[in-house]
Short mmCIF file of C-alpha atoms in Angstrom, two decimals:
data_model
loop_
_atom_site.label_atom_id
_atom_site.label_comp_id
_atom_site.label_asym_id
_atom_site.label_seq_id
_atom_site.Cartn_x
_atom_site.Cartn_y
_atom_site.Cartn_z
CA MET A 1 30.70 -60.32 -0.70
CA ALA A 2 33.06 -57.18 -0.07
CA VAL A 3 32.44 -54.87 2.61
CA ILE A 4 32.20 -51.28 1.32
CA PRO A 5 35.04 -49.53 3.95
CA PHE A 6 33.65 -46.22 5.24
CA PRO A 7 34.57 -43.40 4.21
CA SER A 8 37.65 -41.84 6.89
CA VAL A 9 37.13 -38.74 8.92
CA ALA A 10 40.38 -37.29 6.86
CA PHE A 11 38.40 -37.80 3.64
CA ILE A 12 35.07 -37.18 4.64
CA ALA A 13 37.22 -33.26 6.37
CA SER A 14 38.81 -32.83 2.69
CA ALA A 15 35.08 -33.63 0.55
CA VAL A 16 34.23 -30.76 3.15
CA GLY A 17 36.67 -29.00 2.85
CA LEU A 18 37.25 -29.19 -0.97
CA TYR A 19 32.75 -28.53 -1.21
CA LEU A 20 33.64 -25.23 0.38
CA ILE A 21 36.00 -24.08 -1.37
CA VAL A 22 34.24 -24.26 -4.34
CA ARG A 23 30.90 -22.56 -2.60
CA ILE A 24 33.75 -19.33 -1.77
CA ILE A 25 35.51 -19.39 -4.59
CA THR A 26 32.37 -19.02 -7.32
CA GLY A 27 30.82 -17.12 -4.57
CA ILE A 28 33.72 -14.83 -5.26
CA ILE A 29 32.88 -15.14 -8.39
CA SER A 30 29.60 -14.59 -8.82
CA VAL A 31 30.05 -11.06 -6.24
CA ILE A 32 32.50 -9.61 -9.12
CA LYS A 33 30.66 -10.58 -11.68
CA VAL A 34 27.27 -8.17 -10.18
CA ARG A 35 29.93 -5.51 -8.81
CA LYS A 36 31.73 -4.81 -11.85
CA ARG A 37 27.96 -3.85 -13.85
CA PHE A 38 27.66 -1.19 -11.61
CA ARG A 39 31.39 0.06 -11.66
CA THR A 40 30.37 2.84 -13.72
CA ASP A 41 29.79 7.07 -14.20
CA ALA A 42 25.78 6.22 -14.05
CA PRO A 43 24.08 7.94 -11.59
CA ALA A 44 24.30 6.38 -7.53
CA PRO A 45 25.53 6.73 -4.59
CA PRO A 46 29.52 5.20 -3.68
CA HIS A 47 29.96 1.91 -4.53
CA SER A 48 31.79 -0.65 -2.61
CA TRP A 49 33.59 -4.47 -3.50
CA ILE A 50 32.30 -5.56 -0.78
CA TRP A 51 29.03 -3.96 0.51
CA GLY A 52 27.68 -3.27 -3.30
CA HIS A 53 25.82 -0.04 -2.37
CA MET A 54 24.05 -1.93 0.49
CA ALA A 55 25.79 0.46 2.65
CA ALA A 56 25.52 3.92 0.83
CA ILE A 57 21.33 2.57 1.45
CA GLY A 58 21.11 1.66 5.44
CA LYS A 59 23.41 5.33 6.27
CA TYR A 60 19.61 6.76 4.10
CA THR A 61 17.33 4.15 6.00
CA GLN A 62 19.24 4.84 9.69
CA GLY A 63 16.07 5.56 12.35
CA GLY A 64 13.55 2.22 9.98
CA LEU A 65 12.79 5.58 7.09
CA TYR A 66 10.64 4.16 4.82
CA PHE A 67 12.82 2.86 2.17
CA ASP A 68 11.36 4.75 -0.95
CA THR A 69 11.32 7.85 1.18
CA ALA A 70 15.21 6.80 2.20
CA ILE A 71 15.01 6.28 -2.12
CA GLU A 72 14.27 10.51 -2.41
CA LYS A 73 16.24 11.81 0.21
CA MET A 74 19.34 9.82 -1.90
CA TRP A 75 18.14 11.19 -5.55
CA VAL A 76 18.35 15.13 -3.95
CA ASP A 77 21.91 13.99 -2.68
CA LEU A 78 22.82 13.12 -6.30
CA GLY A 79 20.81 16.34 -8.32
CA GLU A 80 17.85 14.43 -9.05
CA PRO A 81 18.30 11.89 -12.06
CA SER A 82 15.89 10.50 -13.77
CA PHE A 83 17.64 7.26 -12.88
CA MET A 84 19.87 5.65 -9.97
CA LEU A 85 21.62 1.97 -10.16
CA LEU A 86 21.80 0.56 -6.77
CA ASP A 87 23.58 -2.61 -6.07
CA ILE A 88 21.95 -4.73 -3.13
CA TYR A 89 23.33 -8.00 -4.07
CA PRO A 90 22.99 -10.73 -1.68
CA ALA A 91 19.89 -9.05 -0.73
CA GLN A 92 18.63 -8.74 -4.08
CA LYS A 93 20.66 -10.55 -7.13
CA TRP A 94 19.93 -9.00 -10.39
CA GLY A 95 20.43 -5.06 -9.19
CA MET A 96 17.98 -2.42 -9.10
CA ALA A 97 16.85 0.53 -11.76
CA VAL A 98 15.07 3.50 -9.44
CA LEU A 99 13.04 5.25 -12.09
CA CYS A 100 13.00 8.74 -11.01
CA ASP A 101 11.54 9.96 -14.25
CA MET A 102 7.63 9.83 -14.88
CA GLU A 103 8.55 8.98 -18.56
CA LEU A 104 10.78 6.16 -17.54
CA ALA A 105 7.78 4.68 -14.75
CA GLU A 106 5.16 5.22 -17.93
CA MET A 107 7.27 3.05 -20.10
CA ALA A 108 8.13 0.18 -17.21
CA SER A 109 3.77 0.26 -16.16
CA HIS A 110 2.60 1.03 -19.72
CA PRO A 111 2.80 -2.02 -22.77
CA LEU A 112 6.45 -2.10 -24.19
CA PRO A 113 5.99 -3.71 -28.04
CA GLY A 114 8.72 -6.35 -27.93
CA THR A 115 9.89 -7.10 -24.44
CA SER A 116 8.78 -9.52 -22.04
CA GLY A 117 6.25 -6.95 -21.02
CA ALA A 118 4.09 -6.33 -24.59
CA LEU A 119 1.31 -7.15 -23.01
CA TYR A 120 0.39 -5.59 -19.94
CA GLY A 121 3.45 -3.87 -18.58
CA LEU A 122 6.87 -5.83 -17.81
CA HIS A 123 6.33 -8.84 -15.19
CA LYS A 124 6.72 -7.44 -11.94
CA SER A 125 9.49 -8.51 -9.73
CA GLN A 126 10.71 -11.38 -7.87
CA THR A 127 9.86 -8.99 -4.52
CA TYR A 128 6.20 -9.49 -4.24
CA GLN A 129 7.13 -13.02 -4.06
CA ASP A 130 7.62 -12.34 -0.07
CA LEU A 131 3.53 -11.93 0.03
CA VAL A 132 2.60 -15.30 -1.29
CA GLU A 133 2.21 -16.80 2.87
CA VAL A 134 -0.55 -14.08 2.03
CA VAL A 135 -1.92 -13.66 -0.32
CA GLY A 136 -1.54 -17.15 -1.89
CA GLU A 137 0.51 -17.97 -5.28
CA SER A 138 -2.85 -17.24 -7.52
CA SER A 139 -3.30 -13.77 -6.03
CA ILE A 140 -3.78 -11.57 -8.52
CA ILE A 141 -0.67 -9.48 -7.16
CA MET A 142 1.01 -12.25 -8.69
CA ALA A 143 -0.70 -13.09 -11.77
CA GLU A 144 0.60 -12.00 -15.35
CA ASP A 145 -0.67 -11.37 -18.49
CA GLU A 146 -3.93 -13.39 -19.55
CA GLN A 147 -4.44 -14.63 -15.56
CA TRP A 148 -4.20 -11.49 -14.58
CA LYS A 149 -6.89 -10.54 -17.36
CA LYS A 150 -8.66 -12.60 -16.29
CA ILE A 151 -9.19 -12.35 -12.79
CA ARG A 152 -9.04 -8.71 -13.08
CA LYS A 153 -12.38 -8.49 -15.96
CA GLN A 154 -14.15 -10.72 -12.96
CA TYR A 155 -14.02 -8.45 -10.55
CA ASN A 156 -13.47 -4.40 -11.79
CA PRO A 157 -17.21 -4.34 -11.07
CA GLY A 158 -16.43 -4.58 -7.81
CA PHE A 159 -14.61 -1.61 -7.82
CA ASN A 160 -16.93 0.58 -10.66
CA PRO A 161 -17.33 3.90 -8.52
CA LYS A 162 -20.85 4.09 -9.68
CA TYR A 163 -20.75 0.56 -7.99
CA LEU A 164 -18.76 1.77 -4.74
CA GLN A 165 -20.95 4.48 -4.41
CA SER A 166 -24.29 2.24 -3.60
CA LEU A 167 -22.72 0.95 -1.45
CA ILE A 168 -21.88 3.70 1.22
CA PRO A 169 -25.68 3.77 3.35
CA ASP A 170 -23.23 0.45 4.67
CA LEU A 171 -20.32 2.14 5.08
CA ILE A 172 -21.70 4.59 7.20
CA PRO A 173 -22.46 2.59 10.61
CA ASP A 174 -19.03 1.68 10.56
CA ILE A 175 -17.29 5.10 10.30
CA GLN A 176 -20.46 5.19 13.17
CA VAL A 177 -18.28 3.41 15.09
CA PHE A 178 -14.63 5.13 14.70
CA CYS A 179 -16.91 8.04 15.21
CA SER A 180 -18.24 7.08 18.81
CA LYS A 181 -14.48 5.91 20.00
CA LEU A 182 -12.92 9.69 19.37
CA GLU A 183 -16.04 11.30 21.38
CA ALA A 184 -14.77 8.78 24.05
CA ALA A 185 -11.27 9.53 23.53
CA VAL A 186 -11.23 13.48 24.14
CA ASP A 187 -9.43 15.72 26.15
CA THR A 188 -6.54 12.42 25.43
CA ASN A 189 -3.65 11.45 23.57
CA ILE A 190 -4.36 8.52 21.55
CA THR A 191 -2.31 6.27 18.17
CA LEU A 192 -4.64 6.97 15.50
CA ARG A 193 -3.31 4.40 13.55
CA ASN A 194 -5.70 1.90 16.05
CA PHE A 195 -8.68 3.40 15.69
CA THR A 196 -7.89 3.65 12.00
CA THR A 197 -6.75 0.64 11.56
CA SER A 198 -9.80 -1.18 12.56
CA LEU A 199 -12.08 0.52 11.19
CA THR A 200 -10.62 0.60 7.58
CA ILE A 201 -11.28 -3.54 8.40
CA ASP A 202 -14.61 -3.12 8.93
CA ILE A 203 -14.87 -0.93 6.00
CA ILE A 204 -13.40 -3.47 3.94
CA ALA A 205 -14.41 -6.52 5.13
CA THR A 206 -18.19 -4.57 4.59
CA VAL A 207 -16.90 -4.18 1.29
CA VAL A 208 -15.52 -7.39 0.24
CA LEU A 209 -17.75 -9.36 2.78
CA GLY A 210 -21.11 -7.83 2.51
CA HIS A 211 -21.15 -6.59 6.20
CA THR A 212 -19.03 -5.87 8.73
CA ILE A 213 -16.43 -8.04 11.10
CA HIS A 214 -16.75 -5.25 14.28
CA ALA A 215 -13.09 -5.35 13.97
CA GLN A 216 -13.62 -1.57 16.29
CA THR A 217 -15.70 -2.98 18.86
CA LYS A 218 -14.21 -6.69 19.88
CA GLU A 219 -11.23 -9.65 18.69
CA SER A 220 -12.84 -12.13 16.77
CA ASP A 221 -11.06 -15.13 14.49
CA PHE A 222 -10.69 -13.63 11.76
CA THR A 223 -9.19 -10.28 13.81
CA VAL A 224 -6.63 -12.13 14.95
CA GLY A 225 -6.52 -14.15 12.47
CA PHE A 226 -5.53 -11.35 10.08
CA TYR A 227 -3.32 -9.08 11.81
CA GLY A 228 -1.10 -12.66 13.14
CA MET A 229 -1.07 -13.27 9.84
CA ILE A 230 0.55 -9.81 8.65
CA ASP A 231 2.31 -9.48 12.34
CA TRP A 232 4.60 -12.30 11.56
CA THR A 233 4.84 -12.49 8.05
CA LEU A 234 8.07 -12.17 6.16
CA ALA A 235 6.74 -9.14 3.90
CA ARG A 236 6.30 -7.16 6.77
CA GLU A 237 10.36 -7.02 7.94
CA ARG A 238 11.90 -8.07 4.81
CA LEU A 239 15.22 -6.84 6.26
CA ASN A 240 15.30 -7.96 9.36
CA PRO A 241 17.35 -10.75 9.81
CA PHE A 242 15.84 -11.51 13.27
CA HIS A 243 12.44 -11.39 11.38
CA ILE A 244 13.82 -13.06 8.38
CA TRP A 245 15.20 -16.57 10.04
CA ASN A 246 13.10 -16.49 13.24
CA PRO A 247 12.07 -20.10 13.44
CA LEU A 248 8.81 -19.45 14.93
CA ARG A 249 7.39 -17.51 11.95
CA PRO A 250 6.98 -20.24 9.52
CA LEU A 251 4.43 -21.79 12.19
CA ALA A 252 2.44 -18.41 13.72
CA THR A 253 2.23 -17.42 9.51
CA LYS A 254 0.87 -21.41 9.36
CA TYR A 255 -1.55 -20.98 12.54
CA TYR A 256 -2.85 -17.55 12.09
CA GLN A 257 -3.61 -18.94 8.49
CA ARG A 258 -5.52 -21.24 9.45
CA LYS A 259 -7.47 -19.40 11.56
CA LEU A 260 -8.36 -17.04 8.92
CA HIS A 261 -9.23 -18.94 6.57
CA ARG A 262 -12.01 -20.87 8.42
CA VAL A 263 -14.13 -17.66 9.11
CA LEU A 264 -13.65 -16.68 5.20
CA ASP A 265 -14.05 -20.26 4.12
CA ASP A 266 -17.29 -20.06 5.84
CA GLU A 267 -18.01 -17.31 3.97
CA ILE A 268 -17.23 -18.70 0.32
CA GLN A 269 -19.01 -22.40 1.47
CA LEU A 270 -22.48 -20.47 1.59
CA GLY A 271 -22.03 -18.31 -1.30
CA MET A 272 -21.57 -21.45 -3.38
CA ARG A 273 -24.04 -23.30 -1.73
CA ASN A 274 -26.33 -20.88 -1.73
CA PRO A 275 -25.39 -16.99 -3.42
CA SER A 276 -28.80 -15.82 -3.11
CA GLU A 277 -28.21 -15.43 0.70
CA LEU A 278 -25.36 -13.32 0.75
CA ASN A 279 -25.25 -9.05 -0.11
CA PRO A 280 -25.87 -8.50 -3.12
CA ARG A 281 -23.72 -5.87 -3.32
CA SER A 282 -20.89 -6.71 -1.94
CA ILE A 283 -17.19 -8.20 -4.14
CA LEU A 284 -17.57 -12.08 -2.70
CA SER A 285 -21.48 -11.90 -4.06
CA LEU A 286 -20.00 -10.98 -7.64
CA THR A 287 -17.36 -14.14 -7.41
CA MET A 288 -20.45 -15.84 -7.35
CA ARG A 289 -21.71 -14.83 -10.37
CA ASP A 290 -19.33 -17.50 -12.36
CA GLU A 291 -21.13 -20.06 -12.01
CA LYS A 292 -20.27 -22.10 -14.46
CA ASN A 293 -16.37 -22.11 -12.80
CA ARG A 294 -18.61 -22.50 -9.23
CA LYS A 295 -20.09 -25.92 -9.73
CA GLU A 296 -17.13 -27.03 -12.44
CA GLN A 297 -14.53 -26.58 -9.77
CA GLY A 298 -15.62 -26.64 -6.16
CA ALA A 299 -12.79 -26.99 -4.15
CA GLU A 300 -10.31 -25.16 -6.28
CA PHE A 301 -12.89 -22.06 -7.05
CA ALA A 302 -12.99 -21.43 -3.47
CA ARG A 303 -9.38 -21.46 -2.62
CA LEU A 304 -8.98 -19.26 -5.70
CA SER A 305 -11.34 -17.23 -4.22
CA ARG A 306 -9.94 -17.23 -1.07
CA GLU A 307 -7.54 -16.20 -2.37
CA GLN A 308 -8.16 -13.23 -4.02
CA ILE A 309 -10.14 -11.79 -1.26
CA LYS A 310 -7.06 -11.78 1.26
CA THR A 311 -5.47 -9.79 -1.16
CA PHE A 312 -8.59 -7.36 -1.23
CA LEU A 313 -8.33 -6.71 2.56
CA LEU A 314 -4.59 -6.81 2.19
CA ALA A 315 -5.16 -4.16 0.29
CA GLY A 316 -7.74 -2.41 1.01
CA TYR A 317 -7.31 -2.05 5.14
CA ASP A 318 -3.27 -1.16 5.20
CA THR A 319 -2.71 1.95 2.67
CA THR A 320 -6.46 3.78 3.55
CA SER A 321 -5.66 3.77 7.44
CA SER A 322 -2.15 5.65 6.21
CA MET A 323 -3.21 7.84 4.24
CA LEU A 324 -6.08 8.89 6.87
CA GLN A 325 -3.70 8.99 8.95
CA TRP A 326 -1.45 11.47 7.40
CA ILE A 327 -4.61 14.07 6.41
CA TYR A 328 -5.65 13.94 9.84
CA TYR A 329 -1.68 15.18 10.42
CA ARG A 330 -1.81 17.64 7.81
CA LEU A 331 -4.83 19.54 8.72
CA SER A 332 -3.51 19.78 12.28
CA VAL A 333 -0.43 21.42 11.38
CA HIS A 334 -2.71 23.57 8.00
CA PRO A 335 -5.12 25.02 10.57
CA ASP A 336 -6.58 27.30 6.91
CA VAL A 337 -6.63 24.09 5.31
CA LEU A 338 -8.64 22.80 7.19
CA ALA A 339 -10.83 25.46 7.40
CA LYS A 340 -11.58 25.70 3.91
CA MET A 341 -12.22 22.22 4.39
CA ARG A 342 -14.96 22.38 7.11
CA GLU A 343 -16.18 25.66 4.87
CA GLU A 344 -16.98 23.03 2.55
CA PHE A 345 -18.71 20.38 4.38
CA GLU A 346 -20.17 23.15 5.77
CA GLY A 347 -21.62 24.12 2.11
CA ILE A 348 -22.86 20.97 0.73
CA PHE A 349 -24.65 19.04 4.44
CA GLY A 350 -25.44 22.26 6.24
CA SER A 351 -23.98 23.50 9.74
CA ALA A 352 -22.20 21.77 11.77
CA VAL A 353 -23.20 23.65 15.14
CA ASN A 354 -26.00 20.39 15.75
CA TYR A 355 -23.22 17.82 14.37
CA GLU A 356 -26.62 15.90 14.36
CA SER A 357 -28.60 17.40 12.17
CA TYR A 358 -25.57 17.85 9.75
CA ILE A 359 -25.04 14.08 10.46
CA GLN A 360 -29.09 13.47 9.00
CA GLU A 361 -28.23 15.76 6.07
CA PHE A 362 -25.37 13.91 5.52
CA ALA A 363 -26.44 10.55 5.32
CA SER A 364 -29.89 11.87 3.28
CA GLN A 365 -27.61 12.79 0.72
CA MET A 366 -25.94 10.12 0.94
CA ALA A 367 -28.75 7.31 1.26
CA ASN A 368 -30.54 9.21 -2.66
CA GLY A 369 -27.15 9.25 -4.32
CA PRO A 370 -23.66 10.95 -3.17
CA GLU A 371 -23.15 12.36 -7.08
CA ALA A 372 -23.99 15.44 -6.23
CA ALA A 373 -22.06 16.05 -3.20
CA PHE A 374 -18.93 14.60 -4.40
CA ARG A 375 -18.77 16.49 -7.77
CA ARG A 376 -19.12 19.90 -5.08
CA MET A 377 -15.87 17.94 -2.79
CA HIS A 378 -13.51 20.22 -5.19
CA TYR A 379 -10.88 20.97 -1.95
CA THR A 380 -11.58 17.94 -0.57
CA MET A 381 -10.02 16.15 -3.21
CA ALA A 382 -7.52 18.81 -4.05
CA VAL A 383 -6.33 17.88 0.19
CA ILE A 384 -6.48 13.94 -0.49
CA LYS A 385 -4.87 13.97 -3.49
CA GLU A 386 -1.76 16.34 -2.18
CA THR A 387 -1.55 14.05 1.16
CA LEU A 388 -1.02 11.32 -0.85
CA ARG A 389 0.93 13.19 -3.67
CA MET A 390 3.84 14.79 -0.03
CA HIS A 391 3.15 10.65 1.62
CA THR A 392 4.61 8.21 -0.91
CA ILE A 393 1.99 4.95 0.19
CA ALA A 394 2.04 2.22 -1.84
CA GLY A 395 6.01 2.73 -2.45
CA GLY A 396 8.27 1.66 -5.22
CA VAL A 397 5.88 -0.48 -7.34
CA SER A 398 8.91 -3.02 -9.21
CA ARG A 399 9.04 -4.81 -12.47
CA LYS A 400 11.35 -7.29 -13.74
CA THR A 401 13.04 -6.56 -16.94
CA VAL A 402 14.63 -9.19 -19.18
CA VAL A 403 18.59 -9.39 -20.76
CA GLY A 404 17.33 -8.63 -24.99
CA ASP A 405 14.59 -6.70 -23.70
CA GLY A 406 16.29 -3.48 -25.40
CA ILE A 407 15.50 -1.07 -22.25
CA HIS A 408 17.42 2.14 -21.34
CA ALA A 409 17.68 5.44 -19.37
CA THR A 410 19.68 8.13 -20.63
CA HIS A 411 22.21 10.13 -17.80
CA ASN A 412 23.91 12.92 -19.86
CA GLY A 413 23.93 11.75 -22.63
CA LYS A 414 24.32 8.57 -22.24
CA GLU A 415 22.91 5.54 -22.53
CA TYR A 416 22.40 2.37 -19.94
CA LYS A 417 21.20 -0.73 -20.28
CA LEU A 418 18.64 -1.79 -17.81
CA ASP A 419 18.08 -5.25 -18.61
CA GLY A 420 18.42 -8.12 -16.53
CA LEU A 421 17.79 -5.49 -13.23
CA PHE A 422 14.64 -4.40 -11.54
CA ALA A 423 12.82 -1.89 -13.24
CA THR A 424 11.11 -0.17 -10.01
CA ILE A 425 9.52 3.24 -9.72
CA SER A 426 9.51 5.92 -7.12
CA MET A 427 7.17 7.61 -6.53
CA SER A 428 8.84 9.78 -4.15
CA CYS A 429 10.64 10.74 -6.60
CA ILE A 430 8.52 11.54 -8.52
CA HIS A 431 5.86 12.77 -6.81
CA ALA A 432 8.61 15.84 -5.07
CA SER A 433 10.21 16.80 -8.94
CA LYS A 434 10.42 20.40 -9.04
CA LYS A 435 10.60 19.00 -13.15
CA TYR A 436 6.51 18.39 -12.58
CA TRP A 437 5.27 19.68 -9.55
CA GLY A 438 7.39 23.22 -9.81
CA PRO A 439 9.75 25.23 -7.47
CA ASP A 440 7.12 24.67 -4.32
CA ALA A 441 7.25 21.30 -4.55
CA ALA A 442 8.24 20.40 -1.49
CA GLU A 443 4.89 22.33 -0.29
CA PHE A 444 1.47 21.38 1.09
CA LYS A 445 -0.82 22.56 -1.08
CA PRO A 446 -3.45 21.56 -1.95
CA GLU A 447 -4.38 25.08 -4.73
CA ARG A 448 -2.54 23.53 -7.06
CA TRP A 449 -5.15 20.39 -7.95
CA LEU A 450 -7.50 23.25 -8.52
CA ALA A 451 -9.13 24.90 -11.88
CA ASP A 452 -8.08 28.31 -11.04
CA TRP A 453 -4.16 26.88 -10.45
CA LYS A 454 -2.18 29.64 -11.03
CA GLY A 455 1.15 28.15 -10.66
CA VAL A 456 3.00 24.62 -12.76
CA ARG A 457 -0.24 21.99 -13.51
CA ALA A 458 1.61 18.95 -13.16
CA PRO A 459 1.48 16.52 -15.29
CA ALA A 460 -1.41 12.92 -15.15
CA ALA A 461 1.91 11.04 -15.86
CA ALA A 462 3.21 12.82 -12.60
CA PHE A 463 0.93 11.35 -9.75
CA ARG A 464 0.57 7.92 -9.74
CA PRO A 465 -0.19 7.02 -6.31
CA PHE A 466 -1.15 3.46 -6.82
CA GLU A 467 0.35 3.80 -9.70
CA ARG A 468 -0.23 3.89 -13.04
CA GLY A 469 -1.51 2.02 -16.69
CA PRO A 470 -3.34 -1.96 -16.91
CA ARG A 471 -1.69 -2.43 -13.94
CA ALA A 472 -2.92 -0.22 -11.71
CA CYS A 473 -4.73 -0.83 -8.76
CA MET A 474 -8.22 -1.43 -8.96
CA GLY A 475 -9.02 0.09 -5.27
CA LEU A 476 -8.01 3.55 -5.81
CA ASP A 477 -11.71 4.60 -6.39
CA LEU A 478 -13.03 2.94 -2.92
CA VAL A 479 -10.48 5.24 -1.13
CA TYR A 480 -11.48 8.30 -2.79
CA VAL A 481 -14.61 7.00 -1.40
CA GLU A 482 -13.88 6.43 1.50
CA ALA A 483 -12.01 9.17 2.66
CA ARG A 484 -14.50 11.81 1.43
CA ILE A 485 -18.00 10.46 3.58
CA ILE A 486 -14.78 9.88 6.66
CA LEU A 487 -13.50 13.10 7.07
CA ALA A 488 -17.04 14.17 6.69
CA MET A 489 -18.24 13.22 9.28
CA THR A 490 -15.21 13.58 11.43
CA VAL A 491 -13.22 17.59 11.18
CA THR A 492 -16.58 19.68 11.98
CA ARG A 493 -16.87 18.24 14.48
CA TYR A 494 -12.77 17.11 15.78
CA GLU A 495 -10.21 18.50 16.16
CA PHE A 496 -6.55 16.44 15.51
CA THR A 497 -2.96 18.23 18.26
CA LYS A 498 0.33 16.45 16.71
CA VAL A 499 1.87 14.87 19.91
CA PHE A 500 5.47 13.39 20.37
CA ASP A 501 7.29 11.00 22.90
CA THR A 502 10.57 10.59 24.20
CA GLU A 503 11.36 8.27 21.36
CA HIS A 504 9.95 9.60 18.23
CA LYS A 505 10.59 13.67 18.08
CA THR A 506 9.95 14.07 14.10
CA ILE A 507 7.75 12.12 11.75
CA TYR A 508 8.05 9.50 9.05
CA SER A 509 7.17 6.90 7.75
CA THR A 510 8.76 3.85 8.00
CA ARG A 511 7.94 -0.09 6.44
CA LYS A 512 5.92 -2.58 7.54
CA ILE A 513 5.01 -4.00 3.93
CA THR A 514 3.43 -0.15 3.66
CA ALA A 515 4.43 2.43 4.27
CA LYS A 516 3.30 4.00 8.76
CA PRO A 517 3.74 6.70 10.49
CA ILE A 518 6.84 5.68 12.87
CA ASP A 519 4.57 6.37 16.67
CA GLY A 520 1.39 5.07 14.82
CA MET A 521 0.80 8.83 14.43
CA ARG A 522 -0.07 10.35 18.19
CA MET A 523 -2.60 12.91 18.79
CA ARG A 524 -4.91 14.78 20.65
CA VAL A 525 -8.82 14.81 20.32
CA SER A 526 -10.56 17.29 21.38
CA LEU A 527 -14.49 18.56 20.59
CA VAL A 528 -14.31 21.79 18.03
CA GLU A 529 -14.76 24.75 19.47
CA GLY A 530 -18.44 25.05 19.62
CA GLN A 531 -19.56 22.06 19.71
CA LYS A 532 -21.34 20.49 22.41
CA PRO A 533 -22.01 16.69 23.89
CA LEU A 534 -23.57 14.50 21.33
CA THR A 535 -27.06 14.12 23.43
CA VAL A 536 -27.70 10.42 21.17
CA LYS A 537 -23.61 8.40 19.22
CA ALA A 538 -22.73 9.37 16.69
#
């Protein structure tokens, strides 16, 4: 039997060298092909054959500035064009068309006949795959077309405004805990994010699971698993190579996932065995009403339910927490706005001089139907919306175009094809556009949302904090409900004053999956003048 000789070292070295040469050549060809597409006169920062637009983007994101905020600064420097083309290869090989115009954004977010987005708008881009390890492959975030429609239809009733208002009595105890923590922090400096995040975790758990998980007062497998999974996920710091390639990251993510899954699986199994034991107002209870699939699919139904629940938990705590931080910040630097909001609340619930009586009247009105009180909160809603306009929370929504879609944009009379690019809707640019919001677009003016506003009134499509179209965030009404009741219970008693430390001299958003204030929103808490120590817990 012939013996096949082992390849010599020289042969192996030659083969490896040839392989590397081929890879280098193909890599160079790929780079050239990508770079050539962006060597145009389309709106964009300076382009490099080596770095594409990555070097220019790096300058705008210095200090950890949130990407969509950095895009807005770039957009202003380029003269506020309707779109920008960005070459970010190799971070992303498809390239990016940043849509800074309301009309282009509407095109990307609504059904487009004859394109890949004919049913419910353009499909989401591959960037959302970073969230798979958090929410799972079957999450509504990942779903498209008919699969997405089925999930959306199943859960829509749980986010109906009237349904959400029926939950308010269940949410008030969580907010009372928040107030008691603020009470204990009076005349001290706090990191507000720690307070608002644990509050919104408790609230979204109450909405989804039907009961609080006491995140504000104690550590549990739920909180350890949830926070740990978020801290270690790829999506948290997508551009940080030390985070991406940390060998412990996948192991840590799995560890915290299992911790959280054990808690959620217990909740789901309880519902599958006996749905009547669940809080009938919870989203989990809503899930279990699908009796046919619940019984036929068994373990698969439980897995799919868990992925949707994780999605709602992730989406429901993070953005609301950041929004609250920015609202309190805006109230701290605009005392006239704060005074008007307090006046509105006292006009609805009575004088807050006796805070305990004020809260009793508030709770009574919420329990007996909050619609009348909510209809009178015109100025409060104006402050909420103006804060969401000025401080993008959810960031740019990225859609995927396909070669052959025939999608294009125009600049200086010339058309540019967007097929094959990621179409990223820049909420920050649209929200800052003088074209829609007038010459005072950069100013914080809640009055622009009121019926008697005399200035420029922006079209409805120019306000898109959680996007628009069929795939707009279904939790927007929950955000509005939460914000109004939390503000009603806090701003008449507590003052917040922004404080800065030696590391952060200014305040802006940075990226940790979504936009978050860079310093966690450091604040000093004090009592409103005339407020007296409580005789009972807030």
